[in-house]
Short mmCIF file of C-alpha atoms in Angstrom, two decimals:
data_model
loop_
_atom_site.label_atom_id
_atom_site.label_comp_id
_atom_site.label_asym_id
_atom_site.label_seq_id
_atom_site.Cartn_x
_atom_site.Cartn_y
_atom_site.Cartn_z
CA UNK A 9 28.14 -13.77 -34.13
CA UNK A 10 25.50 -14.57 -31.53
CA UNK A 11 23.68 -11.35 -32.25
CA UNK A 12 23.76 -12.00 -35.99
CA UNK A 13 22.36 -15.50 -35.55
CA UNK A 14 19.66 -14.14 -33.24
CA UNK A 15 18.66 -11.70 -35.96
CA UNK A 16 18.76 -14.45 -38.64
CA UNK A 17 17.26 -17.61 -37.08
CA UNK A 18 16.90 -19.37 -40.45
CA UNK A 19 20.65 -19.14 -41.02
CA UNK A 20 21.29 -20.55 -37.55
CA UNK A 21 18.94 -23.47 -38.24
CA UNK A 22 20.71 -24.15 -41.56
CA UNK A 23 24.11 -24.30 -39.82
CA UNK A 24 22.59 -26.52 -37.12
CA UNK A 25 21.10 -28.86 -39.73
CA UNK A 26 24.46 -29.19 -41.46
CA UNK A 27 26.15 -29.97 -38.14
CA UNK A 28 23.53 -32.62 -37.35
CA UNK A 29 24.04 -34.18 -40.79
CA UNK A 30 27.82 -34.35 -40.25
CA UNK A 31 27.32 -35.95 -36.83
CA UNK A 32 24.90 -38.52 -38.24
CA UNK A 33 27.27 -39.45 -41.08
CA UNK A 34 30.20 -39.79 -38.67
CA UNK A 35 28.16 -41.88 -36.27
CA UNK A 36 27.01 -44.21 -39.06
CA UNK A 37 30.62 -45.42 -39.57
CA UNK A 38 31.05 -46.63 -36.00
CA UNK A 39 30.10 -49.95 -34.43
CA UNK A 40 28.85 -49.44 -30.89
CA UNK A 41 29.83 -53.09 -30.13
CA UNK A 42 33.38 -52.75 -31.41
CA UNK A 43 36.04 -54.80 -29.67
CA UNK A 44 39.41 -56.45 -30.37
CA UNK A 45 37.61 -59.01 -32.50
CA UNK A 46 35.03 -56.72 -34.10
CA UNK A 47 36.57 -53.41 -35.23
CA UNK A 48 34.96 -50.07 -34.29
CA UNK A 49 34.52 -49.12 -37.95
CA UNK A 50 32.69 -51.68 -40.05
CA UNK A 51 31.52 -50.09 -43.27
CA UNK A 52 30.29 -46.91 -44.88
CA UNK A 53 26.54 -46.16 -44.88
CA UNK A 54 24.54 -47.00 -47.98
CA UNK A 55 23.45 -44.39 -50.45
CA UNK A 56 19.88 -44.71 -49.26
CA UNK A 57 21.00 -44.19 -45.68
CA UNK A 58 22.82 -41.00 -46.65
CA UNK A 59 19.72 -39.72 -48.43
CA UNK A 60 17.56 -40.43 -45.41
CA UNK A 61 20.04 -38.71 -43.09
CA UNK A 62 20.23 -35.73 -45.46
CA UNK A 63 16.44 -35.46 -45.64
CA UNK A 64 16.11 -35.66 -41.85
CA UNK A 65 18.79 -33.02 -41.34
CA UNK A 66 17.39 -30.72 -44.07
CA UNK A 67 13.97 -30.77 -42.43
CA UNK A 68 15.50 -29.14 -39.34
CA UNK A 69 15.93 -25.89 -41.28
CA UNK A 70 12.16 -25.39 -40.91
CA UNK A 71 11.94 -26.51 -37.29
CA UNK A 72 10.89 -23.05 -36.02
CA UNK A 73 8.27 -22.43 -38.71
CA UNK A 74 6.75 -25.92 -38.85
CA UNK A 75 7.74 -27.70 -35.62
CA UNK A 76 5.04 -30.38 -35.71
CA UNK A 77 5.51 -31.12 -39.41
CA UNK A 78 9.29 -31.40 -38.95
CA UNK A 79 8.80 -33.74 -35.97
CA UNK A 80 6.45 -35.97 -37.98
CA UNK A 81 8.86 -36.04 -40.95
CA UNK A 82 11.93 -36.88 -38.88
CA UNK A 83 10.08 -39.60 -36.96
CA UNK A 84 8.88 -41.08 -40.27
CA UNK A 85 12.45 -40.97 -41.63
CA UNK A 86 13.71 -42.77 -38.55
CA UNK A 87 11.02 -45.45 -38.90
CA UNK A 88 11.91 -45.96 -42.58
CA UNK A 89 15.59 -46.46 -41.81
CA UNK A 90 14.90 -48.68 -38.80
CA UNK A 91 12.63 -50.94 -40.84
CA UNK A 92 14.69 -51.05 -44.07
CA UNK A 93 18.26 -51.53 -42.92
CA UNK A 94 19.83 -54.25 -40.82
CA UNK A 95 22.28 -51.73 -39.47
CA UNK A 96 20.33 -48.48 -39.13
CA UNK A 97 22.05 -45.14 -39.41
CA UNK A 98 21.40 -42.62 -36.58
CA UNK A 99 18.55 -40.69 -38.24
CA UNK A 100 16.92 -40.63 -34.82
CA UNK A 101 19.25 -37.74 -33.96
CA UNK A 102 17.16 -35.40 -36.13
CA UNK A 103 13.94 -36.64 -34.49
CA UNK A 104 15.43 -35.91 -31.05
CA UNK A 105 16.22 -32.32 -32.04
CA UNK A 106 12.78 -31.87 -33.63
CA UNK A 107 11.11 -33.09 -30.41
CA UNK A 108 13.20 -30.62 -28.41
CA UNK A 109 11.96 -27.81 -30.66
CA UNK A 110 8.32 -28.82 -30.21
CA UNK A 111 8.73 -29.00 -26.43
CA UNK A 112 10.44 -25.58 -26.25
CA UNK A 113 7.77 -23.82 -28.33
CA UNK A 114 4.52 -25.32 -27.00
CA UNK A 115 2.88 -25.89 -23.63
CA UNK A 116 3.53 -28.71 -21.18
CA UNK A 117 0.47 -30.88 -22.02
CA UNK A 118 1.42 -30.83 -25.71
CA UNK A 119 5.00 -31.72 -24.81
CA UNK A 120 3.81 -34.71 -22.78
CA UNK A 121 1.55 -35.98 -25.54
CA UNK A 122 4.04 -35.67 -28.40
CA UNK A 123 7.00 -36.70 -26.24
CA UNK A 124 5.40 -39.92 -25.05
CA UNK A 125 4.20 -40.74 -28.57
CA UNK A 126 7.66 -40.15 -30.06
CA UNK A 127 9.44 -42.15 -27.36
CA UNK A 128 7.00 -45.04 -27.66
CA UNK A 129 7.05 -45.24 -31.46
CA UNK A 130 10.83 -44.95 -31.90
CA UNK A 131 11.69 -47.28 -29.01
CA UNK A 132 9.21 -49.90 -30.17
CA UNK A 133 10.56 -49.69 -33.74
CA UNK A 134 14.15 -50.04 -32.52
CA UNK A 135 13.25 -53.08 -30.45
CA UNK A 136 11.23 -54.68 -33.26
CA UNK A 137 13.46 -54.01 -36.29
CA UNK A 138 16.93 -53.49 -34.84
CA UNK A 139 19.75 -56.02 -35.35
CA UNK A 140 20.26 -56.37 -31.60
CA UNK A 141 18.00 -58.03 -29.03
CA UNK A 142 15.02 -55.96 -27.92
CA UNK A 143 16.55 -55.43 -24.47
CA UNK A 144 19.81 -54.09 -25.88
CA UNK A 145 21.25 -50.91 -24.37
CA UNK A 146 21.13 -48.92 -27.59
CA UNK A 147 17.37 -49.53 -27.89
CA UNK A 148 16.86 -48.11 -24.40
CA UNK A 149 19.15 -45.25 -25.44
CA UNK A 150 16.53 -44.16 -28.01
CA UNK A 151 13.99 -43.93 -25.20
CA UNK A 152 16.42 -42.00 -22.99
CA UNK A 153 17.49 -39.50 -25.67
CA UNK A 154 13.93 -38.69 -26.74
CA UNK A 155 12.87 -38.31 -23.10
CA UNK A 156 15.77 -35.98 -22.36
CA UNK A 157 14.95 -33.92 -25.46
CA UNK A 158 11.35 -33.42 -24.28
CA UNK A 159 12.47 -32.56 -20.75
CA UNK A 160 15.14 -30.13 -21.95
CA UNK A 161 12.72 -28.38 -24.30
CA UNK A 162 10.12 -28.04 -21.54
CA UNK A 163 12.75 -26.58 -19.20
CA UNK A 164 13.82 -24.04 -21.81
CA UNK A 165 10.20 -23.07 -22.43
CA UNK A 166 9.59 -22.64 -18.70
CA UNK A 167 12.67 -20.45 -18.33
CA UNK A 168 11.66 -18.29 -21.28
CA UNK A 169 8.18 -17.89 -19.83
CA UNK A 170 9.69 -16.94 -16.46
CA UNK A 171 12.02 -14.37 -18.03
CA UNK A 172 9.20 -12.95 -20.14
CA UNK A 173 6.99 -12.66 -17.06
CA UNK A 174 9.71 -10.81 -15.17
CA UNK A 175 10.27 -8.50 -18.13
CA UNK A 176 6.54 -7.88 -18.49
CA UNK A 177 6.21 -7.09 -14.78
CA UNK A 178 9.14 -4.71 -14.99
CA UNK A 179 7.63 -2.94 -17.98
CA UNK A 180 4.24 -2.78 -16.27
CA UNK A 181 5.85 -1.39 -13.13
CA UNK A 182 7.64 1.23 -15.23
CA UNK A 183 4.37 2.19 -16.92
CA UNK A 184 2.68 2.33 -13.53
CA UNK A 185 5.41 4.59 -12.17
CA UNK A 186 5.07 6.89 -15.16
CA UNK A 187 1.28 6.98 -14.84
CA UNK A 188 1.57 7.62 -11.10
CA UNK A 189 4.04 10.44 -11.76
CA UNK A 190 1.70 11.99 -14.33
CA UNK A 191 -1.23 11.64 -11.93
CA UNK A 192 0.71 13.29 -9.13
CA UNK A 193 1.76 16.13 -11.42
CA UNK A 194 -1.86 16.67 -12.49
CA UNK A 195 -3.04 16.63 -8.86
CA UNK A 196 -0.30 19.07 -7.88
CA UNK A 197 -1.26 21.40 -10.71
CA UNK A 198 -4.88 21.33 -9.59
CA UNK A 199 -3.87 21.97 -5.99
CA UNK A 200 -1.69 24.93 -6.95
CA UNK A 201 -4.43 26.29 -9.22
CA UNK A 202 -6.96 26.05 -6.38
CA UNK A 203 -4.65 27.75 -3.90
CA UNK A 204 -3.76 30.56 -6.30
CA UNK A 205 -7.41 31.06 -7.20
CA UNK A 206 -8.47 31.20 -3.55
CA UNK A 207 -5.70 33.63 -2.60
CA UNK A 208 -6.04 35.93 -5.59
CA UNK A 209 -9.85 35.90 -5.80
CA UNK A 210 -10.28 36.63 -2.09
CA UNK A 211 -7.77 39.43 -1.77
CA UNK A 212 -8.52 41.03 -5.14
CA UNK A 213 -12.21 41.05 -4.26
CA UNK A 214 -11.43 42.86 -1.02
CA UNK A 215 -9.10 45.27 -2.81
CA UNK A 216 -11.79 45.99 -5.38
CA UNK A 217 -14.42 46.71 -2.74
CA UNK A 218 -12.19 48.94 -0.62
CA UNK A 219 -10.92 50.79 -3.68
CA UNK A 220 -14.52 51.44 -4.70
CA UNK A 221 -15.31 52.75 -1.23
CA UNK A 222 -12.24 55.00 -1.30
CA UNK A 223 -13.17 56.43 -4.69
CA UNK A 224 -16.74 57.04 -3.56
CA UNK A 225 -15.94 58.94 -0.34
CA UNK A 226 -12.65 60.53 -1.39
CA UNK A 227 -14.06 64.04 -1.71
CA UNK A 228 -16.65 64.04 1.06
CA UNK A 229 -15.02 61.89 3.77
CA UNK A 230 -11.23 61.79 3.36
CA UNK A 231 -10.77 59.94 6.66
CA UNK A 232 -12.96 57.06 5.56
CA UNK A 233 -11.21 56.99 2.18
CA UNK A 234 -7.84 56.81 3.96
CA UNK A 235 -9.10 53.91 6.07
CA UNK A 236 -10.33 52.11 2.94
CA UNK A 237 -6.96 52.59 1.28
CA UNK A 238 -5.27 51.20 4.37
CA UNK A 239 -7.44 48.09 4.02
CA UNK A 240 -6.45 47.92 0.35
CA UNK A 241 -2.81 48.03 1.34
CA UNK A 242 -3.29 45.32 3.99
CA UNK A 243 -5.17 43.02 1.60
CA UNK A 244 -2.63 43.49 -1.17
CA UNK A 245 0.24 42.79 1.25
CA UNK A 246 -1.46 39.58 2.41
CA UNK A 247 -2.00 38.51 -1.20
CA UNK A 248 1.64 39.17 -2.05
CA UNK A 249 2.85 37.23 1.00
CA UNK A 250 0.76 34.18 0.12
CA UNK A 251 1.74 34.35 -3.54
CA UNK A 252 5.40 34.66 -2.58
CA UNK A 253 5.12 31.59 -0.35
CA UNK A 254 3.41 29.57 -3.08
CA UNK A 255 5.89 30.59 -5.78
CA UNK A 256 8.77 29.92 -3.39
CA UNK A 257 7.62 26.33 -2.99
CA UNK A 258 7.38 25.92 -6.75
CA UNK A 259 10.91 27.22 -7.31
CA UNK A 260 12.46 24.60 -5.00
CA UNK A 261 14.07 21.74 -6.95
CA UNK A 262 13.82 19.14 -4.16
CA UNK A 263 11.32 18.44 -1.44
CA UNK A 264 10.24 21.69 0.16
CA UNK A 265 11.49 22.45 3.62
CA UNK A 266 9.12 23.22 6.45
CA UNK A 267 7.19 26.43 5.73
CA UNK A 268 8.17 29.56 7.63
CA UNK A 269 4.56 30.01 8.76
CA UNK A 270 1.76 27.48 9.20
CA UNK A 271 -0.91 27.04 6.57
CA UNK A 272 -4.15 28.86 7.37
CA UNK A 273 -6.87 26.95 9.17
CA UNK A 274 -10.02 27.41 11.21
CA UNK A 275 -7.93 28.97 13.98
CA UNK A 276 -7.47 31.96 11.64
CA UNK A 277 -11.17 32.20 10.86
CA UNK A 278 -11.75 35.26 13.05
CA UNK A 279 -9.11 37.22 11.17
CA UNK A 280 -10.63 36.16 7.85
CA UNK A 281 -14.10 37.28 8.91
CA UNK A 282 -12.74 40.60 10.19
CA UNK A 283 -11.35 41.26 6.73
CA UNK A 284 -14.77 40.75 5.18
CA UNK A 285 -16.42 42.90 7.83
CA UNK A 286 -14.00 45.71 7.04
CA UNK A 287 -14.96 45.32 3.40
CA UNK A 288 -18.60 45.96 4.31
CA UNK A 289 -19.96 42.41 4.54
CA UNK A 290 -21.66 41.67 7.88
CA UNK A 291 -20.68 38.15 8.92
CA UNK A 292 -21.65 36.14 11.99
CA UNK A 293 -19.86 32.99 13.17
CA UNK A 294 -21.17 30.01 15.11
CA UNK A 295 -18.93 27.18 16.37
CA UNK A 296 -19.74 23.91 18.07
CA UNK A 297 -17.42 21.09 19.10
CA UNK A 298 -14.32 22.73 17.71
CA UNK A 299 -12.03 22.26 20.70
CA UNK A 300 -10.12 19.34 19.18
CA UNK A 301 -7.84 20.44 16.29
CA UNK A 302 -8.48 19.02 12.83
CA UNK A 303 -5.94 17.32 10.53
CA UNK A 304 -3.90 19.84 8.56
CA UNK A 305 -5.44 18.98 5.19
CA UNK A 306 -9.00 19.13 6.53
CA UNK A 307 -8.28 22.33 8.45
CA UNK A 308 -6.89 24.04 5.35
CA UNK A 309 -9.77 22.85 3.16
CA UNK A 310 -12.34 24.14 5.67
CA UNK A 311 -10.64 27.53 5.79
CA UNK A 312 -10.49 27.79 1.99
CA UNK A 313 -14.15 26.79 1.64
CA UNK A 314 -15.24 29.55 4.01
CA UNK A 315 -12.92 32.02 2.29
CA UNK A 316 -14.19 31.21 -1.21
CA UNK A 317 -17.85 31.07 -0.18
CA UNK A 318 -17.65 34.52 1.48
CA UNK A 319 -15.76 35.88 -1.52
CA UNK A 320 -18.62 34.73 -3.75
CA UNK A 321 -21.10 36.36 -1.37
CA UNK A 322 -19.22 39.65 -1.53
CA UNK A 323 -18.95 39.48 -5.34
CA UNK A 324 -22.39 38.18 -6.29
CA UNK A 325 -24.90 38.64 -3.45
CA UNK A 326 -25.29 42.36 -4.01
CA UNK A 327 -25.15 45.31 -1.59
CA UNK A 328 -26.73 44.92 1.79
CA UNK A 329 -26.27 41.14 1.91
CA UNK A 330 -25.46 39.44 5.20
CA UNK A 331 -23.65 36.14 5.71
CA UNK A 332 -23.65 33.46 8.39
CA UNK A 333 -20.86 30.95 8.92
CA UNK A 334 -21.17 27.85 11.08
CA UNK A 335 -18.53 25.23 11.87
CA UNK A 336 -19.91 22.19 13.67
CA UNK A 337 -18.02 19.05 14.70
CA UNK A 338 -20.37 16.05 14.41
CA UNK A 339 -18.78 12.72 15.33
CA UNK A 340 -16.00 11.99 12.85
CA UNK A 341 -17.02 14.78 10.47
CA UNK A 342 -16.97 18.55 10.46
CA UNK A 343 -19.74 20.53 8.77
CA UNK A 344 -19.04 23.97 7.30
CA UNK A 345 -22.07 26.01 6.26
CA UNK A 346 -22.09 29.48 4.70
CA UNK A 347 -25.45 31.21 4.20
CA UNK A 348 -26.31 34.58 2.74
CA UNK A 349 -29.56 36.47 2.19
CA UNK A 350 -28.55 38.27 -1.00
CA UNK A 351 -29.93 37.86 -4.50
CA UNK A 352 -27.77 35.80 -6.91
CA UNK A 353 -26.97 37.33 -10.30
CA UNK A 354 -29.21 36.59 -13.24
CA UNK A 355 -26.58 34.40 -14.84
CA UNK A 356 -26.60 31.95 -11.91
CA UNK A 357 -23.72 31.03 -9.65
CA UNK A 358 -20.17 32.01 -10.40
CA UNK A 359 -19.40 28.51 -11.60
CA UNK A 360 -21.84 28.92 -14.47
CA UNK A 361 -20.42 32.27 -15.40
CA UNK A 362 -16.97 30.98 -16.13
CA UNK A 363 -15.46 31.18 -12.62
CA UNK A 364 -13.75 28.41 -10.71
CA UNK A 365 -14.89 29.08 -7.15
CA UNK A 366 -17.47 26.34 -6.70
CA UNK A 367 -15.44 23.97 -8.85
CA UNK A 368 -12.37 24.47 -6.67
CA UNK A 369 -14.40 23.92 -3.49
CA UNK A 370 -15.90 20.74 -4.91
CA UNK A 371 -12.45 19.42 -5.89
CA UNK A 372 -11.11 20.09 -2.40
CA UNK A 373 -14.01 18.31 -0.73
CA UNK A 374 -13.92 15.36 -3.13
CA UNK A 375 -10.18 14.91 -2.61
CA UNK A 376 -10.83 14.45 1.12
CA UNK A 377 -13.76 12.08 0.61
CA UNK A 378 -16.44 14.56 1.68
CA UNK A 379 -19.55 16.05 0.10
CA UNK A 380 -20.44 19.57 -1.00
CA UNK A 381 -23.82 21.12 -1.72
CA UNK A 382 -24.19 24.60 -3.19
CA UNK A 383 -27.62 25.86 -4.23
CA UNK A 384 -29.96 28.86 -3.88
CA UNK A 385 -31.98 29.02 -0.67
CA UNK A 386 -35.73 28.98 -0.59
CA UNK A 387 -36.85 32.58 -0.17
CA UNK A 388 -33.60 34.11 -1.46
CA UNK A 389 -29.91 33.89 -0.89
CA UNK A 390 -27.43 31.08 -1.38
CA UNK A 391 -26.26 28.15 0.73
CA UNK A 392 -22.91 26.34 0.67
CA UNK A 393 -22.43 23.31 2.91
CA UNK A 394 -19.43 21.01 3.06
CA UNK A 395 -19.17 17.85 5.15
CA UNK A 396 -15.56 16.76 5.62
CA UNK A 397 -14.38 13.56 7.29
CA UNK A 398 -12.08 14.18 10.22
CA UNK A 399 -9.90 11.29 8.97
CA UNK A 400 -8.73 12.40 5.53
CA UNK A 401 -7.69 10.15 2.67
CA UNK A 402 -4.09 11.04 3.33
CA UNK A 403 -4.21 9.05 6.54
CA UNK A 404 -4.15 12.01 8.95
CA UNK A 405 -6.31 11.79 12.04
CA UNK A 406 -6.90 13.77 15.15
#
């Protein structure tokens, strides 16, 4: 029944109006000053009184749609009955309910204004036109009932506003959690894409170079071809191991356990450069201030930047190119610079040709709050420089 009335508020107001009318009619038969001498029931209300009570009660059907108009009408009906009859019928009951509706559906200043006006007008009319002395208890009762109606309506409004605020905060928190989950998923997808690109691009580039060397010297220098194929096998095994580790993390349903081997970092830089040297790319390394270890995220990003930059050198700088790598710790930052003296392809950097190397490096650096510059060098070659803060955005520090 409650749910049906909530879905049909007009029907609820009609039932309420009928109940108020019955209460007013019943109350009009009683004498509040009844005693052993004066009976409690004096006389029935007049026809005009019944009409006024019916009009006041009927107006309550529209109390939700026209709260101010209903309040004005019920107050006017009460004033008419108070001024016209020596024994007024309780039409004020409808005005009390109308004032409650106004207070529960408006703000507090409006409630104060209309509540004080209603209390003043009805109390003054009861004192001026009532059959009892102006200081009678029933005249003060009009003031009390109208005041309680305004207070009750304001309390209901405040509680509704409080509940709505809690509900709105809960919905906003739910939306925020969903947005945060989507953001984390997008970031994780980008991270996985970067890692897969770095692993595959680096090792496949080395495999391609060594396979080309093997095919070129297969007939004339079988020993060198065998060595190149051994490098192909080593590079492909490394690629498979890293891919297997990455896919293994993705297949876990819960939080991943500790990895079986640490993520690569600048400590593995010598092995990375040896792989490029075996592939025919002369690389020199310069370090300064690298005694203190870096945070894991910064260390991995620095390694991947060097790996991707040298892969681009091997793919795009042309034969005979040389590369220089420098890792310098400057205060609370670490600077990674990769230079080459080769000639870039006519189509520009790999990023312009549809690759994702420079884009992936830039995303890594931006995620840590650093800066990346990648541009051709004056006089030939290409330069990649990344400046990474030692304190990453993830809160890690040395």
